[in-house]
PDB file of C-alpha atoms in Angstrom:
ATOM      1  CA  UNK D   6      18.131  24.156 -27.584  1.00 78.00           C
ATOM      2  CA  UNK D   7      16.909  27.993 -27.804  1.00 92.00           C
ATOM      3  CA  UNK D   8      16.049  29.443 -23.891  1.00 91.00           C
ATOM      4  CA  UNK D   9      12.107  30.069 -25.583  1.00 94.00           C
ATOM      5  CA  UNK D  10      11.886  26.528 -26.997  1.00 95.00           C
ATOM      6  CA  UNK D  11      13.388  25.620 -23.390  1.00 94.00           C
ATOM      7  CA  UNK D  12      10.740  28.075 -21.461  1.00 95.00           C
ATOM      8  CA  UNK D  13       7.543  26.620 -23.368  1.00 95.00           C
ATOM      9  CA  UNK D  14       8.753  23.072 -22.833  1.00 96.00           C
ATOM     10  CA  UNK D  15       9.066  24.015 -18.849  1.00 95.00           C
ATOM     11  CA  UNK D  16       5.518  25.683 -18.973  1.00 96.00           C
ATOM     12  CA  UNK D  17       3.932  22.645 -21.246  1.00 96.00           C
ATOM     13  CA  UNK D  18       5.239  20.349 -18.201  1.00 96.00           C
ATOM     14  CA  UNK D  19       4.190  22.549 -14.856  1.00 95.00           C
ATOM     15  CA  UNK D  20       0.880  23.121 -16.981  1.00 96.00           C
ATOM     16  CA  UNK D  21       0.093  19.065 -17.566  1.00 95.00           C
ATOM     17  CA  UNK D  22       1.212  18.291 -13.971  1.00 94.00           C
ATOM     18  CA  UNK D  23      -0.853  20.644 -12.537  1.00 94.00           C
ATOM     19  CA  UNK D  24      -3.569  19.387 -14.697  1.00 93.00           C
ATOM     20  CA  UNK D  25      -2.705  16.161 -13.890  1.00 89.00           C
ATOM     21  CA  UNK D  26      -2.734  16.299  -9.905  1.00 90.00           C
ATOM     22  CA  UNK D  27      -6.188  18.281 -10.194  1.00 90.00           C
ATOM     23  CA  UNK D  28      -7.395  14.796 -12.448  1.00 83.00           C
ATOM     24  CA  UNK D  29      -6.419  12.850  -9.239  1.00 83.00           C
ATOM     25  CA  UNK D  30      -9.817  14.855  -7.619  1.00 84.00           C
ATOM     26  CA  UNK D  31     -11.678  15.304 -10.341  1.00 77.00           C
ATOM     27  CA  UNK D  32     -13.525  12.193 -11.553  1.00 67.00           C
ATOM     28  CA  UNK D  33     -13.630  12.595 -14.933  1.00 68.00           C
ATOM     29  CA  UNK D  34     -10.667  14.513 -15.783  1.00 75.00           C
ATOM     30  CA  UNK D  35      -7.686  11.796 -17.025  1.00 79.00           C
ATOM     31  CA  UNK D  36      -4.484  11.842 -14.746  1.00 84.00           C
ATOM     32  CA  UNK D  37      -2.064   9.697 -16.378  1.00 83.00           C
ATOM     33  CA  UNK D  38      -1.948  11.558 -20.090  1.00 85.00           C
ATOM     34  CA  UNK D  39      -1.264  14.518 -18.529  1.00 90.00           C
ATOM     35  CA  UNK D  40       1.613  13.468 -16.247  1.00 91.00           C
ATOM     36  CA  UNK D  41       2.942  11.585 -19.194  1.00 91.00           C
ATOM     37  CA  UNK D  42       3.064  14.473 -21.140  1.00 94.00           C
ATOM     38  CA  UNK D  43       4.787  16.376 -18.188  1.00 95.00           C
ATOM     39  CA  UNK D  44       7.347  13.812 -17.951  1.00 95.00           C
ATOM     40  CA  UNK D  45       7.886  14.133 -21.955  1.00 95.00           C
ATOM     41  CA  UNK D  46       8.688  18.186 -21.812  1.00 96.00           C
ATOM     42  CA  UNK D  47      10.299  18.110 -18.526  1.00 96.00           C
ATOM     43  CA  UNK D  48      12.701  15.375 -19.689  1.00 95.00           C
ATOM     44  CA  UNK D  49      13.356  17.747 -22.858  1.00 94.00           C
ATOM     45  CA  UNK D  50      13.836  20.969 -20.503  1.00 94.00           C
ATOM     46  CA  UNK D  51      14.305  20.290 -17.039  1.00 92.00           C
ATOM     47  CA  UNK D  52      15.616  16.834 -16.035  1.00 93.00           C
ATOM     48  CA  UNK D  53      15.514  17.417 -12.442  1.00 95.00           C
ATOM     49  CA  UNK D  54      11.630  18.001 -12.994  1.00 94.00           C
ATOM     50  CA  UNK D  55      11.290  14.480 -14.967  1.00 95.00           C
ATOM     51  CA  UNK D  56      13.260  12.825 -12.190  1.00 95.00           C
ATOM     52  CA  UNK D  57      11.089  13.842  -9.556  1.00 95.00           C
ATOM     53  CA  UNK D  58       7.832  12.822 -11.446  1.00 94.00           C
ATOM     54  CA  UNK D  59       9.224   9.475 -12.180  1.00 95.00           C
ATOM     55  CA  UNK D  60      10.301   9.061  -8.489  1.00 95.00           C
ATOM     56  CA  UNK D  61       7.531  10.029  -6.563  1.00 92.00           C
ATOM     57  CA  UNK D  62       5.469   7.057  -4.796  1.00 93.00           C
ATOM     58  CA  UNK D  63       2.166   8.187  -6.605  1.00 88.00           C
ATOM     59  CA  UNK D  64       2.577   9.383 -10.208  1.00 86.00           C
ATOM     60  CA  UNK D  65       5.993   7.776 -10.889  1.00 89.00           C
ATOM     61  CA  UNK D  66       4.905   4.080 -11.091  1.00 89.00           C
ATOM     62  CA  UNK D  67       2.403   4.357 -13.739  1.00 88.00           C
ATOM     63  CA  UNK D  68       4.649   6.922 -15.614  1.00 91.00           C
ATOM     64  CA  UNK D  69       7.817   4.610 -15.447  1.00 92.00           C
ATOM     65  CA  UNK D  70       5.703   1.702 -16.133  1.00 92.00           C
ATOM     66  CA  UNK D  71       4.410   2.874 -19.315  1.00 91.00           C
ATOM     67  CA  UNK D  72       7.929   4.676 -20.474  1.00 92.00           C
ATOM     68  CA  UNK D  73       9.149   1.558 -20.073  1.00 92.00           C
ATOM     69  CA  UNK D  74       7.150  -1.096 -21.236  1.00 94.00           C
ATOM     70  CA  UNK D  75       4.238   0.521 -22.565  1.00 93.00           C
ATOM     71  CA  UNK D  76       1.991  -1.609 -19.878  1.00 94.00           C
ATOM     72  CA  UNK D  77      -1.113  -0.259 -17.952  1.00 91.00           C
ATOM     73  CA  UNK D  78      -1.206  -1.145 -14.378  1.00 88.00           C
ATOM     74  CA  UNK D  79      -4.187  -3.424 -13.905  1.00 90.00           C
ATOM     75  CA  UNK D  80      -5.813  -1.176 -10.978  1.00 86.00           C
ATOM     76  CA  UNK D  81      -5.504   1.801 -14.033  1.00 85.00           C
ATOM     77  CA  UNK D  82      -7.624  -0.465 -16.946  1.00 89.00           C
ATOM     78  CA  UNK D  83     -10.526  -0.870 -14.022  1.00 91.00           C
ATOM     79  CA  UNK D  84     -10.548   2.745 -13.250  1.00 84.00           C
ATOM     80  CA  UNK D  85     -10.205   3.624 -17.036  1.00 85.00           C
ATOM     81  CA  UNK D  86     -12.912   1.171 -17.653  1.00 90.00           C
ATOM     82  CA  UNK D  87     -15.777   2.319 -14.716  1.00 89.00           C
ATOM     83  CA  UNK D  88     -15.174   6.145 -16.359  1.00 85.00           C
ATOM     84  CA  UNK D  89     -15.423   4.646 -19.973  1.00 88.00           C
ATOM     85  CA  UNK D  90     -18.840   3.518 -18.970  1.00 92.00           C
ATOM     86  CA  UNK D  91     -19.796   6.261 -16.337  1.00 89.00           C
ATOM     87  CA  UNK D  92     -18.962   8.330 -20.079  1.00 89.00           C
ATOM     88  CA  UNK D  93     -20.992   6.005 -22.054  1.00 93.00           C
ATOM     89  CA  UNK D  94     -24.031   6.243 -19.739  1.00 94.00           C
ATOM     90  CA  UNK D  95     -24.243  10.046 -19.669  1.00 93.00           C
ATOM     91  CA  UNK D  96     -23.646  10.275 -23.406  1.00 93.00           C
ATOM     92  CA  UNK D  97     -26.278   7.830 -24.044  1.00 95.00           C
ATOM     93  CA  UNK D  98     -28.778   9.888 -21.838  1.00 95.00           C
ATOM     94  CA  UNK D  99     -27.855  13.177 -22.755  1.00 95.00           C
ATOM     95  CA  UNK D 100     -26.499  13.637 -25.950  1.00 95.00           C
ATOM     96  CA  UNK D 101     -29.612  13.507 -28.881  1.00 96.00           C
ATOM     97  CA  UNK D 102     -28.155  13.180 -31.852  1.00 97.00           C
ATOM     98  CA  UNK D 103     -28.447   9.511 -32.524  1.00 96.00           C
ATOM     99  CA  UNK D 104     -25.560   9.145 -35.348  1.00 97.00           C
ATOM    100  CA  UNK D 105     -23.200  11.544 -33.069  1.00 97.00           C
ATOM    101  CA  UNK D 106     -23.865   9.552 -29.379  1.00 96.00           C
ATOM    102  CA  UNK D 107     -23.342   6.299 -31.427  1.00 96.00           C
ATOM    103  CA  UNK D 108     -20.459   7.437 -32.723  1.00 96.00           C
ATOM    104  CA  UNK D 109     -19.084   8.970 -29.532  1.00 95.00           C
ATOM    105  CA  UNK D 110     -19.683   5.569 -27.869  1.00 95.00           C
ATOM    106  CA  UNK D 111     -17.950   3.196 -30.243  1.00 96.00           C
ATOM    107  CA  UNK D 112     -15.022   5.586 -29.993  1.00 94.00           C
ATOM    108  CA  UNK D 113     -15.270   5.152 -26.123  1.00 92.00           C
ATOM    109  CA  UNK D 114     -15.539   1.506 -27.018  1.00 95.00           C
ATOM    110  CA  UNK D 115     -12.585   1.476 -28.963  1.00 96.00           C
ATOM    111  CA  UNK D 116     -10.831   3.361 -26.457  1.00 92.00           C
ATOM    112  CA  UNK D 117     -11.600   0.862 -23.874  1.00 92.00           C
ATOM    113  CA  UNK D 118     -10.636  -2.529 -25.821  1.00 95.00           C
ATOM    114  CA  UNK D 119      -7.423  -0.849 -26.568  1.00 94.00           C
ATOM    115  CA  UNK D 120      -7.080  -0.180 -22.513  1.00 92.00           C
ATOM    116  CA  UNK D 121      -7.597  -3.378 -21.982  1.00 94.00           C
ATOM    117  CA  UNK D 122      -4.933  -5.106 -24.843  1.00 96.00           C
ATOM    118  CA  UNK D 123      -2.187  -3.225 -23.345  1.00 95.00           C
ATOM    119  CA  UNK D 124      -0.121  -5.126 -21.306  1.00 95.00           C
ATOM    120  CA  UNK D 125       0.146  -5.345 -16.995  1.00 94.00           C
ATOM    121  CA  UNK D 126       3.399  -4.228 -15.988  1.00 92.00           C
ATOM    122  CA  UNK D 127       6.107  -6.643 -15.264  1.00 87.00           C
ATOM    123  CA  UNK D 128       7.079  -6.269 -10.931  1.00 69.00           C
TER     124      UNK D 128
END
């Protein structure tokens, strides 16, 4: 692998798990997707940096979890699902286009019953 292709893999991971920690405090910015997607360029570029995600008592569980078995912890699908609707609500009172707020909230919809069908994972 190039050093550039290297560097921007490094930077794509420090900039989704800073992204991700700041999602831990703010309520409706998504954690998970971002720490997954740290783990994914770290584990390209820096292994020691995919270790430590994977390993550490708060992000690692739901990142190994998912890695390995494609499961949602069940704790995860109720948070998901509160923000699905907490998004739902505000896009149903703010938003006035009729066609594009329906549309936005089937997709949340969708999103949500695919939450849901994913699996718990195995302890």
């Amino acid at each position: 692998m190039s050093e550039l292709k290297r560097l921007v893999l490094i930077a794509i991971a420090g900039i989704s798990l800073v992204l991700g920690i700041v999602g831990m405090f703010l309520p409706l910015m998504p954690t998970t997707c971002f720490l997954l997607l740290a783990v994914w360029a770290a584990s390209r570029s820096s292994p020691r940096l995919a270790g430590w995600i994977r390993e550490h008592p708060r992000f690692g569980p739901a990142v190994v979890a998912w890695e390995g078995e494609r499961a949602i912890p069940r704790h995860a699908k109720w948070l998901a699902g509160g923000m699905l609707v907490l998004s739902m609500l505000v896009l149903a009172l703010t938003v006035s286009l009729l066609w594009l707020k329906l549309a936005l909230i089937a997709g949340l919809t969708l999103l949500g019953a695919w939450i849901v069908t994913r699996p718990e994972p195995a302890l």
